[in-house]
Coordinates of C-alpha atoms and ligand atoms in Angstrom, one line a residue:
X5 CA 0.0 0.0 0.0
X6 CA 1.1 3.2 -0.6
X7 CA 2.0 6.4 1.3
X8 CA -0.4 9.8 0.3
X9 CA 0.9 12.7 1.5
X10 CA -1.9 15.0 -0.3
X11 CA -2.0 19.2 0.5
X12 CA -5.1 21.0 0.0
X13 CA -4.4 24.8 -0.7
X14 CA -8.0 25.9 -0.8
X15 CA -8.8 29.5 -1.8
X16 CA -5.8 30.8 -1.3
X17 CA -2.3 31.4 -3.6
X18 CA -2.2 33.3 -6.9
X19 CA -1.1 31.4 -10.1
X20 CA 2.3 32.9 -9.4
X21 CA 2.6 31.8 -5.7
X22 CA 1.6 28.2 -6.9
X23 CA 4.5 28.4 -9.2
X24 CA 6.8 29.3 -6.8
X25 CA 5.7 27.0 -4.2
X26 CA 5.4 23.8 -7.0
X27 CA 8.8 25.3 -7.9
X28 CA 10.6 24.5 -4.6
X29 CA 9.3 21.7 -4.3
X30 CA 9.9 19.8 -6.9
X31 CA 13.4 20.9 -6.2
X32 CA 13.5 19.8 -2.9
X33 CA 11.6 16.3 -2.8
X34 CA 13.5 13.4 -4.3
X35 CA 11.3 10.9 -5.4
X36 CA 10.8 7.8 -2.9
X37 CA 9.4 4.7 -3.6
X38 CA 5.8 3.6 -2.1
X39 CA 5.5 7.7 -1.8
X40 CA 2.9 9.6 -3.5
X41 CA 2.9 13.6 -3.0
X42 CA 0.3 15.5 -4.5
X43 CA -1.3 19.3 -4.3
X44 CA -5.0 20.8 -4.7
X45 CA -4.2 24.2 -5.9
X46 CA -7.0 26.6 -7.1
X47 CA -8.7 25.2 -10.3
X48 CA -7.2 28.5 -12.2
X49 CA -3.6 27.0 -11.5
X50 CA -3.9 23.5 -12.7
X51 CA -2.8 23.7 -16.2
X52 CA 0.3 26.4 -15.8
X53 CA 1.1 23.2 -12.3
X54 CA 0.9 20.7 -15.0
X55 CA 2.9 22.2 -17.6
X56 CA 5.6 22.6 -14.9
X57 CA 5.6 19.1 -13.6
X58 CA 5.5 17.4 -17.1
X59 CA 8.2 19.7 -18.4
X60 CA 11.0 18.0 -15.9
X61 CA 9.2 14.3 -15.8
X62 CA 8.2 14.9 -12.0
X63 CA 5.9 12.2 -10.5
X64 CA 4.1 14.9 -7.9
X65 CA 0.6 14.3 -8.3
X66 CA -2.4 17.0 -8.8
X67 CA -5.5 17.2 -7.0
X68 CA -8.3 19.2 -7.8
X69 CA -10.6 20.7 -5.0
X70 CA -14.2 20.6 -6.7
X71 CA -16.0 19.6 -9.5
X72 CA -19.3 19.2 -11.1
X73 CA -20.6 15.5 -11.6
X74 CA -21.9 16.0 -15.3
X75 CA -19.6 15.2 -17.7
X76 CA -20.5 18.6 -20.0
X77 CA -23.8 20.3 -20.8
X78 CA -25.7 24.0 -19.5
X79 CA -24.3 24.3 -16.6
X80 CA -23.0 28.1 -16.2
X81 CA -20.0 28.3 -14.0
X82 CA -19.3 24.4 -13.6
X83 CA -16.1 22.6 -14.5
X84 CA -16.1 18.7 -15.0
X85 CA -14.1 15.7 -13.9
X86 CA -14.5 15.2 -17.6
X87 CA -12.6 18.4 -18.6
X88 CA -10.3 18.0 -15.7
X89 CA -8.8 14.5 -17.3
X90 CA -4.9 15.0 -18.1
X91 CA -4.8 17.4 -15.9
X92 CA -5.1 15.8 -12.3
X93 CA -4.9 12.6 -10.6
X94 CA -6.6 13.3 -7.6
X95 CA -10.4 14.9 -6.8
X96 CA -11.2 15.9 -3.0
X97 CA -14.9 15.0 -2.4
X98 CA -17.2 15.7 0.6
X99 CA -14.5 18.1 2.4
X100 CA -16.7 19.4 5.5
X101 CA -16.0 22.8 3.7
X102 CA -18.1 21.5 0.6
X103 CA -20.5 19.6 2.6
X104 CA -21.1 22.7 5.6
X105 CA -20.5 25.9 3.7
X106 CA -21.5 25.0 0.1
X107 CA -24.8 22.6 1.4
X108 CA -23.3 19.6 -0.9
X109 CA -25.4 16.8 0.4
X110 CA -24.5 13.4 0.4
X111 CA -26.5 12.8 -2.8
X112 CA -24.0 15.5 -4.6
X113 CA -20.5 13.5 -3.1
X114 CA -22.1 9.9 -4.4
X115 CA -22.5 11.5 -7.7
X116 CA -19.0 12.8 -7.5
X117 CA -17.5 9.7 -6.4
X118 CA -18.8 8.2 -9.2
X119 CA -18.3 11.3 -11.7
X120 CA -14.4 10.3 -10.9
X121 CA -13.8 6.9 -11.2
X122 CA -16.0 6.9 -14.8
X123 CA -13.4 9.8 -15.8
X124 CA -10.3 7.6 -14.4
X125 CA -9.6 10.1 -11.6
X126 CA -8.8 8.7 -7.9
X127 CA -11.7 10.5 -6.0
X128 CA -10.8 11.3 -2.3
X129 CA -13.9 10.8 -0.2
X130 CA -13.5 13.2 3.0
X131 CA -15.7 12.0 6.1
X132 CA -16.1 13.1 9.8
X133 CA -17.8 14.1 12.3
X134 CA -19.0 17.9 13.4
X135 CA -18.3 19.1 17.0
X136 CA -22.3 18.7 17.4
X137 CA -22.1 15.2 16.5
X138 CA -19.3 14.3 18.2
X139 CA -20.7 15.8 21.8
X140 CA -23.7 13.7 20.6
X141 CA -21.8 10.3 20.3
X142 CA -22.6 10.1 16.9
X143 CA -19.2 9.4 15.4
X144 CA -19.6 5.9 14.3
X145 CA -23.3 6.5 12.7
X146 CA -22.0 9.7 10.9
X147 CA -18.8 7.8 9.7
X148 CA -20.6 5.0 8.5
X149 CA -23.4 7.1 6.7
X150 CA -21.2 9.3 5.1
X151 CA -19.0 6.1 4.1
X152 CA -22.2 4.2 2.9
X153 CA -23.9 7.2 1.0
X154 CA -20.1 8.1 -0.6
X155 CA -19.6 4.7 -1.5
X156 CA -23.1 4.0 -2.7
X157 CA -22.4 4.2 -6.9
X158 CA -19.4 2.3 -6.4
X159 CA -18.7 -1.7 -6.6
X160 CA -15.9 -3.7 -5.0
X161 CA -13.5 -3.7 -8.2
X162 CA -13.3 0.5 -8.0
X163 CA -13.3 1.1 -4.5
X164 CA -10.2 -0.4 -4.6
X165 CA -9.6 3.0 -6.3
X166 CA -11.1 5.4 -4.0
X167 CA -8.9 7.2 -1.1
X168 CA -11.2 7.7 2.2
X169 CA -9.8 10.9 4.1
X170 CA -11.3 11.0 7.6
X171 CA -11.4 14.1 8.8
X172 CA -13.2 14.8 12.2
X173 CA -14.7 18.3 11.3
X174 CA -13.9 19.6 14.7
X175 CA -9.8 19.2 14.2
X176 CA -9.6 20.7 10.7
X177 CA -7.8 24.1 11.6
X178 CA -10.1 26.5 9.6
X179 CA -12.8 25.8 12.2
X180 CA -13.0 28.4 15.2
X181 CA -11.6 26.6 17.9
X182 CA -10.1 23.8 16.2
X183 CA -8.1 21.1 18.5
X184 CA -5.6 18.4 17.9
X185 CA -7.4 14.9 17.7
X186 CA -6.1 12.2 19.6
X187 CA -4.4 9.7 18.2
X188 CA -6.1 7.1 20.3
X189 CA -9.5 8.4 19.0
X190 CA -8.3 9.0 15.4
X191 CA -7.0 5.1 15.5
X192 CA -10.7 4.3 16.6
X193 CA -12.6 5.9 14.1
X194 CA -9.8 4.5 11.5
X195 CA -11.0 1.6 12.8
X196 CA -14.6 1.9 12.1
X197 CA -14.1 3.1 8.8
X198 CA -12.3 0.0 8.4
X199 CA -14.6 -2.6 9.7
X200 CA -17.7 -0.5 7.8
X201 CA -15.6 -1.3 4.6
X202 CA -15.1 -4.9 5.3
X203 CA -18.9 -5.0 5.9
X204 CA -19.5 -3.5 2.6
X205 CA -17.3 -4.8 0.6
X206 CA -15.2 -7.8 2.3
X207 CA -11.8 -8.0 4.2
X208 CA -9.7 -8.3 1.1
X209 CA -10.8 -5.7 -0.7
X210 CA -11.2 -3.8 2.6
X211 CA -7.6 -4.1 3.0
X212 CA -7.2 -2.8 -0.4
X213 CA -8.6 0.8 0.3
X214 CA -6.0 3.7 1.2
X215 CA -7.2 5.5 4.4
X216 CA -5.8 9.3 5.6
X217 CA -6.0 11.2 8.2
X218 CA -6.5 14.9 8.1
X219 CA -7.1 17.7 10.8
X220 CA -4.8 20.3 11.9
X221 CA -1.8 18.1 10.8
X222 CA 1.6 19.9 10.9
X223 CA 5.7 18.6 11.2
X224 CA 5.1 18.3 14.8
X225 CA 2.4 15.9 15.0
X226 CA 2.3 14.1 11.6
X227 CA 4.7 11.3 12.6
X228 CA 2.1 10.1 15.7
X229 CA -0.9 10.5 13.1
X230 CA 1.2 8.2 10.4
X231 CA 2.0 5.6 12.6
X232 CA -1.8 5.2 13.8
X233 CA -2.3 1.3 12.8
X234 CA -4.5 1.6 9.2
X235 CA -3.5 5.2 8.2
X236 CA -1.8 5.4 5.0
X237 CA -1.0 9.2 4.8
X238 CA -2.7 12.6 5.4
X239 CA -4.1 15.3 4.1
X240 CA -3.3 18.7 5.0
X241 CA -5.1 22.3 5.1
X242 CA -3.1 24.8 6.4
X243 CA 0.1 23.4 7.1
X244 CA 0.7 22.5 3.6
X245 CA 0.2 26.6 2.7
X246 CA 3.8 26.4 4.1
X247 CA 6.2 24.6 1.5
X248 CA 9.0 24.1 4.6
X249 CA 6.3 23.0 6.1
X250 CA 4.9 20.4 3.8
X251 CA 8.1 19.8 2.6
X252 CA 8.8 18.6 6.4
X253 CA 5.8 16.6 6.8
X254 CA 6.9 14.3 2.9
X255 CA 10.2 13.8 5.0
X256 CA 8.7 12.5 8.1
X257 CA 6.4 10.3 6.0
X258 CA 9.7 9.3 4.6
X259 CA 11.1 8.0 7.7
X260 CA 7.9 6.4 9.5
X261 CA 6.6 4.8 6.6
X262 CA 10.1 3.7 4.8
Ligands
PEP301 C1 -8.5 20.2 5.5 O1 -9.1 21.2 5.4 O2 -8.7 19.2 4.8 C2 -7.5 20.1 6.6 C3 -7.2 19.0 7.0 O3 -7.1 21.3 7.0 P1 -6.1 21.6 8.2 O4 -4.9 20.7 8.0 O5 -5.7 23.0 8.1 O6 -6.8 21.2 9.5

């Protein structure tokens, strides 16, 4: 299984920051076996990202943030997996920002799960928990709703392409009051994400899926969130704004997952 260390940049860098920050790093990663790096930038950079990486060969990986689940048609405004093809690897699905501040409903992500793989783009499936829900003791329901719903389009040969991304809503930094999650209670939910798989879809092909972890990751803590048994790299908000940062974060994953 491989190792996803996967940074979302959200709304923020120009086309020339991007540059500059794809730049450096590309400079400063050397490519490691069982590793795979990859950015979200803003939709607007993803061709002048691409150019750059194809130019020198480079095997870091693009992501794109959002996307509409048509392939093409009247839809003012919308870009599609469809159009996006050659251009990323990756699609983030279901991030709590999508799902809390845009009102994508579960409906929306299943249609974007599938959207991907029929375009031959890995989707990654975000899940988690609100603060609400949490206080609630509703983690494991939410989990496995937002696991089944995601996962509903999708049969046991191309989940083995889909990335999950749990990331308790309550952790992810751009939240007021964001906290560090436990390990100990990260492992847990890892762990029902699993056995919810298994339950869908068998242990073998369970074993098969690629799960991260993502919420308020940075240098100091990603090595304890790596080496949580059944986590298989993260994805990070803020701290991947910072290319030292990030850059820090690839190395660690470097050494704990080696
Ligand atoms: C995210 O938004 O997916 C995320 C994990 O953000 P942060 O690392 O800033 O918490």
């Amino acid at each position: 299984m491989k190792t996803y260390i996967v940074g979302n940049w959200k709304m923020n860098l120009t086309i020339g920051e991007s540059s500059i920050y794809l730049q450096k790093l590309l400079k400063r990663i050397k490519p490691a076996k069982g590793l795979e790096i990859a950015v979200a930038p803003s939709v607007i950079a993803l061709q002048p990202l691409r150019m750059q990486i194809d130019k020198i060969k480079s095997k870091v990986k693009l992501a794109v943030q959002n996307f509409y689940h048509r392939d093409y048609g009247a839809y003012t405004g919308e870009v599609s997996i469809m159009q996006l093809r050659g251009l990323v690897d990756y699609a983030i699905i279901g991030h709590s920002e999508r799902r809390y501040l845009f009102n994508e409903t579960n409906k929306d992500i299943r249609q974007k799960v599938a959207a991907a793989i029929r375009n031959g783009i890995t989707p990654i499936l975000c899940i988690g928990e609100t603060e609400n829900e949490k206080s609630f003791g509703e983690t494991v329901d939410v989990i496995k709703d937002q696991l089944n719903s995601g996962l509903s389009e999708i049969d046991a040969e191309d989940v083995k392409k889909v990335i999950i991304a749990y990331e308790p809503v309550w952790a992810i930094s751009s939240n007021k009051g964001a906290r560090l999650a436990a390990p100990d209670d990260v492992a847990e939910s890892i762990n029902t994400i699993r056995e919810e798989l298994k339950a869908i879809y068998g242990s073998a092909v369970a074993e098969e899926v690629a799960v991260l972890y993502g919420g308020s990751v940075n240098p100091n803590n990603a090595g304890a969130y790596l080496t949580i048994p059944g986590v298989n790299g993260l994805l990070i908000g803020g701290s991947s704004l910072i290319s030292d940062h990030f850059i820090d974060i690839i190395e660690t994953a470097k050494r704990v997952k080696g």
